[in-house]
PDB file of C-alpha atoms in Angstrom:
ATOM      1  CA  MET A   1     -33.664  46.863  26.618  1.00 44.00           C
ATOM      2  CA  ARG A   2     -32.378  50.094  25.148  1.00 46.00           C
ATOM      3  CA  GLY A   3     -33.124  53.229  26.312  1.00 49.00           C
ATOM      4  CA  GLY A   4     -35.798  51.674  27.925  1.00 54.00           C
ATOM      5  CA  VAL A   5     -37.280  50.233  24.267  1.00 50.00           C
ATOM      6  CA  SER A   6     -37.510  46.260  23.620  1.00 68.00           C
ATOM      7  CA  VAL A   7     -35.102  45.841  21.204  1.00 79.00           C
ATOM      8  CA  SER A   8     -36.222  42.980  18.995  1.00 85.00           C
ATOM      9  CA  SER A   9     -34.476  41.318  15.434  1.00 86.00           C
ATOM     10  CA  PRO A  10     -36.393  39.724  12.456  1.00 89.00           C
ATOM     11  CA  LYS A  11     -36.936  36.476  11.930  1.00 87.00           C
ATOM     12  CA  LEU A  12     -34.260  34.588  11.231  1.00 84.00           C
ATOM     13  CA  PRO A  13     -33.477  33.549   7.265  1.00 81.00           C
ATOM     14  CA  VAL A  14     -32.873  30.091   8.360  1.00 70.00           C
ATOM     15  CA  ILE A  15     -34.416  25.945   7.166  1.00 65.00           C
ATOM     16  CA  LYS A  16     -36.051  24.876   9.836  1.00 67.00           C
ATOM     17  CA  ASP A  17     -34.451  22.619  11.811  1.00 65.00           C
ATOM     18  CA  ILE A  18     -31.083  23.741  11.856  1.00 70.00           C
ATOM     19  CA  GLY A  19     -29.990  25.568  15.439  1.00 74.00           C
ATOM     20  CA  ILE A  20     -27.627  28.707  16.027  1.00 78.00           C
ATOM     21  CA  PHE A  21     -23.630  27.921  17.333  1.00 81.00           C
ATOM     22  CA  TYR A  22     -22.682  30.720  18.547  1.00 83.00           C
ATOM     23  CA  ALA A  23     -23.560  34.110  18.497  1.00 85.00           C
ATOM     24  CA  ALA A  24     -22.444  37.580  19.984  1.00 87.00           C
ATOM     25  CA  LEU A  25     -22.756  41.399  20.047  1.00 87.00           C
ATOM     26  CA  THR A  26     -20.133  44.070  19.044  1.00 89.00           C
ATOM     27  CA  ALA A  27     -21.310  46.635  21.057  1.00 86.00           C
ATOM     28  CA  PRO A  28     -23.529  48.110  24.040  1.00 82.00           C
ATOM     29  CA  LEU A  29     -26.664  48.365  21.775  1.00 82.00           C
ATOM     30  CA  ALA A  30     -27.293  51.777  21.981  1.00 80.00           C
ATOM     31  CA  SER A  31     -24.561  52.016  20.277  1.00 82.00           C
ATOM     32  CA  PRO A  32     -25.165  53.474  16.305  1.00 81.00           C
ATOM     33  CA  ASN A  33     -22.869  50.119  15.362  1.00 84.00           C
ATOM     34  CA  SER A  34     -23.948  48.242  17.512  1.00 90.00           C
ATOM     35  CA  HIS A  35     -23.974  43.809  15.410  1.00 92.00           C
ATOM     36  CA  VAL A  36     -25.956  41.105  16.345  1.00 91.00           C
ATOM     37  CA  ILE A  37     -23.305  38.206  15.103  1.00 92.00           C
ATOM     38  CA  VAL A  38     -24.877  33.728  14.605  1.00 90.00           C
ATOM     39  CA  ASP A  39     -23.184  31.516  12.999  1.00 90.00           C
ATOM     40  CA  ILE A  40     -25.426  28.943  11.942  1.00 87.00           C
ATOM     41  CA  GLY A  41     -23.156  25.001  11.253  1.00 84.00           C
ATOM     42  CA  SER A  42     -22.918  26.707   7.368  1.00 85.00           C
ATOM     43  CA  ARG A  43     -22.734  30.817   7.224  1.00 89.00           C
ATOM     44  CA  ASN A  44     -22.926  33.477   9.091  1.00 93.00           C
ATOM     45  CA  LEU A  45     -25.073  35.889   9.262  1.00 93.00           C
ATOM     46  CA  PHE A  46     -25.374  39.686  10.700  1.00 95.00           C
ATOM     47  CA  TRP A  47     -27.596  41.750  12.232  1.00 94.00           C
ATOM     48  CA  ARG A  48     -27.244  45.500  12.338  1.00 93.00           C
ATOM     49  CA  VAL A  49     -29.484  46.600  15.862  1.00 91.00           C
ATOM     50  CA  GLY A  50     -32.736  48.044  14.604  1.00 90.00           C
ATOM     51  CA  SER A  51     -32.182  47.482  11.107  1.00 92.00           C
ATOM     52  CA  ARG A  52     -34.590  45.344   9.284  1.00 92.00           C
ATOM     53  CA  TYR A  53     -32.876  42.434   8.030  1.00 92.00           C
ATOM     54  CA  TRP A  54     -30.355  40.273   8.917  1.00 94.00           C
ATOM     55  CA  VAL A  55     -27.341  39.735   6.004  1.00 94.00           C
ATOM     56  CA  GLY A  56     -25.434  36.945   5.213  1.00 92.00           C
ATOM     57  CA  ARG A  57     -21.712  36.892   5.102  1.00 92.00           C
ATOM     58  CA  SER A  58     -18.734  33.709   5.494  1.00 92.00           C
ATOM     59  CA  PRO A  59     -15.247  33.369   4.284  1.00 92.00           C
ATOM     60  CA  ASP A  60     -14.848  30.723   1.146  1.00 87.00           C
ATOM     61  CA  ASP A  61     -14.263  27.597   3.397  1.00 86.00           C
ATOM     62  CA  GLY A  62     -16.898  28.240   6.332  1.00 88.00           C
ATOM     63  CA  PRO A  63     -18.194  30.573   9.214  1.00 92.00           C
ATOM     64  CA  ILE A  64     -16.104  32.203  11.460  1.00 93.00           C
ATOM     65  CA  LYS A  65     -16.693  30.249  15.396  1.00 89.00           C
ATOM     66  CA  GLN A  66     -15.927  33.585  17.792  1.00 89.00           C
ATOM     67  CA  ILE A  67     -15.344  37.376  17.341  1.00 91.00           C
ATOM     68  CA  VAL A  68     -14.453  39.563  19.526  1.00 91.00           C
ATOM     69  CA  VAL A  69     -14.442  42.927  19.326  1.00 91.00           C
ATOM     70  CA  PHE A  70     -11.223  44.293  20.011  1.00 92.00           C
ATOM     71  CA  LYS A  71      -9.565  47.691  19.971  1.00 90.00           C
ATOM     72  CA  GLY A  72     -12.914  48.897  18.421  1.00 87.00           C
ATOM     73  CA  ARG A  73     -12.273  45.811  15.480  1.00 90.00           C
ATOM     74  CA  ALA A  74     -13.642  43.245  14.803  1.00 93.00           C
ATOM     75  CA  PHE A  75     -11.902  39.495  14.962  1.00 95.00           C
ATOM     76  CA  GLY A  76     -13.204  36.684  14.550  1.00 94.00           C
ATOM     77  CA  ILE A  77     -11.283  32.367  14.285  1.00 92.00           C
ATOM     78  CA  ASP A  78     -13.179  30.289  12.457  1.00 90.00           C
ATOM     79  CA  SER A  79     -12.511  26.080  12.597  1.00 84.00           C
ATOM     80  CA  ASP A  80      -9.350  26.021  11.187  1.00 84.00           C
ATOM     81  CA  ILE A  81      -8.166  28.773  13.502  1.00 85.00           C
ATOM     82  CA  ARG A  82      -8.319  31.411  10.116  1.00 91.00           C
ATOM     83  CA  LEU A  83      -8.178  34.831  11.877  1.00 94.00           C
ATOM     84  CA  PHE A  84     -10.367  37.263  10.178  1.00 96.00           C
ATOM     85  CA  LYS A  85     -10.882  41.102  10.523  1.00 95.00           C
ATOM     86  CA  VAL A  86     -14.801  41.755  10.726  1.00 95.00           C
ATOM     87  CA  GLN A  87     -15.324  44.924   8.929  1.00 93.00           C
ATOM     88  CA  LEU A  88     -19.105  45.884   9.839  1.00 92.00           C
ATOM     89  CA  THR A  89     -19.071  49.687   8.063  1.00 88.00           C
ATOM     90  CA  PRO A  90     -19.707  50.580   5.511  1.00 89.00           C
ATOM     91  CA  GLN A  91     -21.011  47.666   5.177  1.00 90.00           C
ATOM     92  CA  ILE A  92     -20.027  44.179   6.310  1.00 93.00           C
ATOM     93  CA  CYS A  93     -16.978  42.923   4.670  1.00 94.00           C
ATOM     94  CA  ILE A  94     -14.702  39.991   6.528  1.00 96.00           C
ATOM     95  CA  GLN A  95     -11.310  39.333   5.610  1.00 95.00           C
ATOM     96  CA  GLU A  96      -8.132  37.264   6.219  1.00 95.00           C
ATOM     97  CA  ILE A  97      -5.528  38.418   7.933  1.00 95.00           C
ATOM     98  CA  PRO A  98      -2.179  35.783   7.281  1.00 94.00           C
ATOM     99  CA  VAL A  99      -0.482  34.277   9.997  1.00 91.00           C
ATOM    100  CA  MET A 100       2.383  32.952  10.498  1.00 88.00           C
ATOM    101  CA  GLU A 101       2.482  28.527  10.248  1.00 72.00           C
ATOM    102  CA  SER A 102       3.903  27.630  13.959  1.00 68.00           C
ATOM    103  CA  SER A 103       3.949  23.652  14.699  1.00 56.00           C
ATOM    104  CA  MET A 104       2.664  24.808  18.506  1.00 59.00           C
ATOM    105  CA  ILE A 105      -0.880  26.321  17.532  1.00 61.00           C
ATOM    106  CA  ARG A 106      -1.613  23.714  14.897  1.00 59.00           C
ATOM    107  CA  LYS A 107      -5.395  22.902  14.888  1.00 53.00           C
ATOM    108  CA  TRP A 108      -4.998  19.560  15.483  1.00 45.00           C
ATOM    109  CA  HIS A 109      -3.426  20.081  18.740  1.00 55.00           C
ATOM    110  CA  HIS A 110      -5.804  21.653  19.992  1.00 54.00           C
ATOM    111  CA  SER A 111     -10.021  20.808  20.201  1.00 58.00           C
ATOM    112  CA  ASP A 112     -10.297  23.680  21.774  1.00 75.00           C
ATOM    113  CA  ARG A 113     -10.470  27.089  22.053  1.00 83.00           C
ATOM    114  CA  TRP A 114     -11.354  30.977  23.044  1.00 87.00           C
ATOM    115  CA  LEU A 115     -10.771  34.014  22.032  1.00 92.00           C
ATOM    116  CA  VAL A 116     -10.394  36.809  25.405  1.00 93.00           C
ATOM    117  CA  ILE A 117      -9.216  40.590  25.248  1.00 93.00           C
ATOM    118  CA  CYS A 118      -6.747  41.138  29.030  1.00 93.00           C
ATOM    119  CA  GLY A 119      -6.353  44.532  28.964  1.00 91.00           C
ATOM    120  CA  ASP A 120      -4.450  45.622  25.741  1.00 93.00           C
ATOM    121  CA  MET A 121      -3.679  41.802  24.682  1.00 95.00           C
ATOM    122  CA  LEU A 122      -6.162  39.511  21.836  1.00 96.00           C
ATOM    123  CA  LEU A 123      -5.181  36.108  23.658  1.00 95.00           C
ATOM    124  CA  MET A 124      -6.404  32.858  22.058  1.00 92.00           C
ATOM    125  CA  VAL A 125      -6.874  30.202  25.119  1.00 89.00           C
ATOM    126  CA  ALA A 126      -5.575  27.007  23.610  1.00 84.00           C
ATOM    127  CA  LEU A 127      -7.331  22.599  25.099  1.00 77.00           C
ATOM    128  CA  ARG A 128      -5.303  20.511  24.363  1.00 66.00           C
ATOM    129  CA  GLY A 129      -7.811  17.113  24.422  1.00 59.00           C
ATOM    130  CA  PRO A 130     -11.971  17.571  24.856  1.00 53.00           C
ATOM    131  CA  ILE A 131     -11.607  17.375  28.252  1.00 53.00           C
ATOM    132  CA  ILE A 132     -10.117  18.485  31.276  1.00 53.00           C
ATOM    133  CA  VAL A 133      -8.630  15.704  33.581  1.00 51.00           C
ATOM    134  CA  THR A 134      -5.399  15.165  35.559  1.00 53.00           C
ATOM    135  CA  GLY A 135      -2.496  15.994  33.627  1.00 57.00           C
ATOM    136  CA  VAL A 136      -4.960  18.967  31.457  1.00 64.00           C
ATOM    137  CA  THR A 137      -3.242  21.826  30.467  1.00 73.00           C
ATOM    138  CA  PHE A 138      -4.078  24.388  29.055  1.00 81.00           C
ATOM    139  CA  GLU A 139      -1.856  26.751  26.422  1.00 85.00           C
ATOM    140  CA  VAL A 140      -2.599  30.393  26.210  1.00 91.00           C
ATOM    141  CA  PHE A 141      -0.659  32.861  22.622  1.00 92.00           C
ATOM    142  CA  ARG A 142      -0.596  35.690  22.086  1.00 94.00           C
ATOM    143  CA  LEU A 143      -1.602  38.181  18.794  1.00 94.00           C
ATOM    144  CA  ASP A 144       1.099  40.358  16.810  1.00 94.00           C
ATOM    145  CA  LEU A 145      -0.821  42.273  14.465  1.00 93.00           C
ATOM    146  CA  SER A 146       3.278  44.578  14.268  1.00 94.00           C
ATOM    147  CA  THR A 147       3.999  41.770  12.383  1.00 91.00           C
ATOM    148  CA  LYS A 148       3.436  40.650   8.382  1.00 91.00           C
ATOM    149  CA  PRO A 149       1.976  38.201   8.308  1.00 93.00           C
ATOM    150  CA  ALA A 150       1.211  38.660  11.812  1.00 93.00           C
ATOM    151  CA  LEU A 151       2.037  35.640  15.126  1.00 92.00           C
ATOM    152  CA  TRP A 152       0.366  33.681  17.537  1.00 91.00           C
ATOM    153  CA  LEU A 153       3.369  34.222  20.168  1.00 91.00           C
ATOM    154  CA  LYS A 154       2.444  31.241  23.834  1.00 90.00           C
ATOM    155  CA  VAL A 155       2.618  32.930  26.314  1.00 93.00           C
ATOM    156  CA  GLU A 156       4.163  31.887  28.975  1.00 92.00           C
ATOM    157  CA  LYS A 157       2.583  33.737  32.184  1.00 93.00           C
ATOM    158  CA  LEU A 158      -0.850  35.964  32.865  1.00 94.00           C
ATOM    159  CA  GLU A 159       1.056  37.697  35.131  1.00 92.00           C
ATOM    160  CA  ASN A 160      -2.551  39.898  36.845  1.00 94.00           C
ATOM    161  CA  TRP A 161      -4.973  38.636  34.223  1.00 95.00           C
ATOM    162  CA  ALA A 162      -7.410  35.206  35.949  1.00 94.00           C
ATOM    163  CA  ILE A 163      -9.303  34.073  32.372  1.00 93.00           C
ATOM    164  CA  PHE A 164     -12.991  32.451  32.952  1.00 89.00           C
ATOM    165  CA  ILE A 165     -14.423  29.312  29.933  1.00 85.00           C
ATOM    166  CA  SER A 166     -17.625  27.889  30.193  1.00 77.00           C
ATOM    167  CA  THR A 167     -18.034  24.189  29.271  1.00 70.00           C
ATOM    168  CA  ASP A 168     -20.356  24.714  26.331  1.00 70.00           C
ATOM    169  CA  LYS A 169     -18.063  26.022  23.164  1.00 67.00           C
ATOM    170  CA  ARG A 170     -20.806  28.885  22.458  1.00 70.00           C
ATOM    171  CA  SER A 171     -19.841  30.855  25.820  1.00 76.00           C
ATOM    172  CA  GLN A 172     -17.628  34.276  25.060  1.00 81.00           C
ATOM    173  CA  ALA A 173     -14.425  33.873  27.371  1.00 86.00           C
ATOM    174  CA  LEU A 174     -13.840  36.763  30.204  1.00 87.00           C
ATOM    175  CA  SER A 175     -10.754  37.692  31.747  1.00 92.00           C
ATOM    176  CA  CYS A 176     -10.894  39.503  34.904  1.00 90.00           C
ATOM    177  CA  MET A 177      -7.072  41.901  36.743  1.00 93.00           C
ATOM    178  CA  ASN A 178      -5.936  41.295  40.319  1.00 93.00           C
ATOM    179  CA  PRO A 179      -8.300  38.651  41.152  1.00 91.00           C
ATOM    180  CA  GLU A 180      -6.758  38.141  44.486  1.00 93.00           C
ATOM    181  CA  ILE A 181      -9.178  41.377  45.212  1.00 91.00           C
ATOM    182  CA  TRP A 182     -12.149  38.996  45.439  1.00 86.00           C
ATOM    183  CA  GLY A 183     -10.614  36.090  46.563  1.00 88.00           C
ATOM    184  CA  GLY A 184      -8.896  34.712  43.119  1.00 87.00           C
ATOM    185  CA  ARG A 185      -5.305  33.806  41.287  1.00 90.00           C
ATOM    186  CA  SER A 186      -3.800  36.114  39.074  1.00 94.00           C
ATOM    187  CA  ASN A 187      -1.360  33.673  35.658  1.00 94.00           C
ATOM    188  CA  CYS A 188      -4.725  31.596  36.232  1.00 91.00           C
ATOM    189  CA  VAL A 189      -7.611  29.069  33.320  1.00 89.00           C
ATOM    190  CA  TYR A 190     -11.080  29.596  35.449  1.00 86.00           C
ATOM    191  CA  CYS A 191     -13.672  27.015  33.781  1.00 80.00           C
ATOM    192  CA  TYR A 192     -16.939  26.325  36.303  1.00 69.00           C
ATOM    193  CA  ASN A 193     -18.109  22.354  36.077  1.00 63.00           C
ATOM    194  CA  HIS A 194     -22.455  22.841  36.102  1.00 60.00           C
ATOM    195  CA  ASP A 195     -22.098  19.240  37.335  1.00 63.00           C
ATOM    196  CA  SER A 196     -19.743  19.142  40.256  1.00 63.00           C
ATOM    197  CA  LYS A 197     -21.268  23.501  40.767  1.00 65.00           C
ATOM    198  CA  HIS A 198     -17.959  23.889  41.007  1.00 65.00           C
ATOM    199  CA  TRP A 199     -15.077  26.148  39.903  1.00 71.00           C
ATOM    200  CA  VAL A 200     -11.442  24.123  38.852  1.00 76.00           C
ATOM    201  CA  ALA A 201      -8.624  26.907  38.988  1.00 81.00           C
ATOM    202  CA  LEU A 202      -5.496  25.235  36.321  1.00 83.00           C
ATOM    203  CA  GLU A 203      -2.420  27.304  36.474  1.00 87.00           C
ATOM    204  CA  LEU A 204      -1.003  28.633  33.373  1.00 88.00           C
ATOM    205  CA  GLY A 205       1.832  25.820  32.347  1.00 75.00           C
ATOM    206  CA  LYS A 206       0.651  23.398  35.175  1.00 76.00           C
ATOM    207  CA  PRO A 207      -1.511  20.459  34.736  1.00 66.00           C
ATOM    208  CA  LEU A 208      -4.178  19.530  36.559  1.00 61.00           C
ATOM    209  CA  GLN A 209      -3.022  17.380  39.844  1.00 52.00           C
ATOM    210  CA  GLY A 210      -4.416  14.492  41.497  1.00 45.00           C
ATOM    211  CA  ASN A 211      -5.595  13.556  43.960  1.00 40.00           C
ATOM    212  CA  GLY A 212      -1.271  12.072  44.459  1.00 37.00           C
ATOM    213  CA  PRO A 213       2.369  11.355  43.752  1.00 38.00           C
ATOM    214  CA  THR A 214       0.381   8.034  41.518  1.00 34.00           C
ATOM    215  CA  SER A 215      -2.802   9.305  41.042  1.00 32.00           C
ATOM    216  CA  LYS A 216      -3.815   9.446  36.844  1.00 37.00           C
ATOM    217  CA  PHE A 217      -7.215  10.401  36.988  1.00 36.00           C
ATOM    218  CA  ASN A 218      -9.069  12.168  39.821  1.00 43.00           C
ATOM    219  CA  PRO A 219     -13.303  11.329  40.023  1.00 41.00           C
ATOM    220  CA  ASN A 220     -13.485  14.409  40.616  1.00 46.00           C
ATOM    221  CA  ILE A 221     -12.568  16.294  38.494  1.00 44.00           C
ATOM    222  CA  PHE A 222     -13.861  15.360  35.201  1.00 41.00           C
ATOM    223  CA  ILE A 223     -15.364  18.905  33.361  1.00 44.00           C
ATOM    224  CA  PHE A 224     -16.159  17.783  29.271  1.00 44.00           C
ATOM    225  CA  MET A 225     -15.856  20.192  26.974  1.00 48.00           C
ATOM    226  CA  GLY A 226     -18.543  20.268  23.893  1.00 48.00           C
ATOM    227  CA  ARG A 227     -22.224  21.829  23.153  1.00 49.00           C
ATOM    228  CA  ASP A 228     -25.451  20.558  24.710  1.00 50.00           C
ATOM    229  CA  SER A 229     -29.119  21.301  23.439  1.00 48.00           C
ATOM    230  CA  LYS A 230     -29.247  23.820  26.007  1.00 51.00           C
ATOM    231  CA  VAL A 231     -26.368  26.530  26.131  1.00 50.00           C
ATOM    232  CA  GLN A 232     -24.802  26.994  29.230  1.00 50.00           C
ATOM    233  CA  PRO A 233     -24.268  29.732  31.483  1.00 48.00           C
ATOM    234  CA  MET A 234     -21.664  31.445  32.322  1.00 49.00           C
ATOM    235  CA  TRP A 235     -21.997  32.761  36.068  1.00 43.00           C
ATOM    236  CA  VAL A 236     -20.250  36.017  36.681  1.00 47.00           C
ATOM    237  CA  PHE A 237     -20.864  38.213  39.698  1.00 44.00           C
ATOM    238  CA  PRO A 238     -21.796  41.662  39.281  1.00 44.00           C
ATOM    239  CA  SER A 239     -20.050  43.152  42.285  1.00 47.00           C
ATOM    240  CA  MET A 240     -17.019  40.908  41.437  1.00 44.00           C
ATOM    241  CA  LEU A 241     -16.138  42.814  37.750  1.00 42.00           C
ATOM    242  CA  SER A 242     -16.701  46.853  39.442  1.00 42.00           C
ATOM    243  CA  PHE A 243     -13.721  45.751  40.769  1.00 41.00           C
ATOM    244  CA  CYS A 244     -12.155  44.239  37.718  1.00 41.00           C
ATOM    245  CA  ARG A 245     -10.030  47.136  36.436  1.00 42.00           C
TER     246      ARG A 245
END
């Protein structure tokens, strides 16, 4: 809805049985520069809200998998953790941002990654392995654009921030400042297990603990990070967000 008027996109120009792997809205619908960006597996499609057509644009080696808007600019990463700047006006242009190689952040070290904004920081949250079980840790890296090439710098502590992710890779990660106001914990990555209907909170830099000092696996904590045929929602309480300033 925009000003009480329904907004509908034109039909996606895709082949039958090809699904949408990811979608993002770059700005509120009322914004003159609002775009919907989707990943259909082979390429990205862009729709400027209110226009009559989709535009196909992608990096040469495959589509962008995640998009965030940081300080008024759109950034994205692909499956190889290459970083891109996405210009939406006057025409769509995707430009790769050179990033210095780092042994800490090579793609085979992490099976899942999420881009998330925390105040004035653009972060990448990384998980080692496709499941969250005892002993698993998250790692967080901050983008430093002050150097050329840019750098992903490891973050040791989130300070007074908490990050929320979903078991569905298509869901956008969220951040919250001062989570203690509503009973949460800072310096934690929260993940919702839609099977058990419980949150799991992992303190940054510390592995998930089992049932005891000799426990190698806690059967009550087993979260698979994947992509089902049906999108798993990321639940957030509006009353909670009203405190996140």
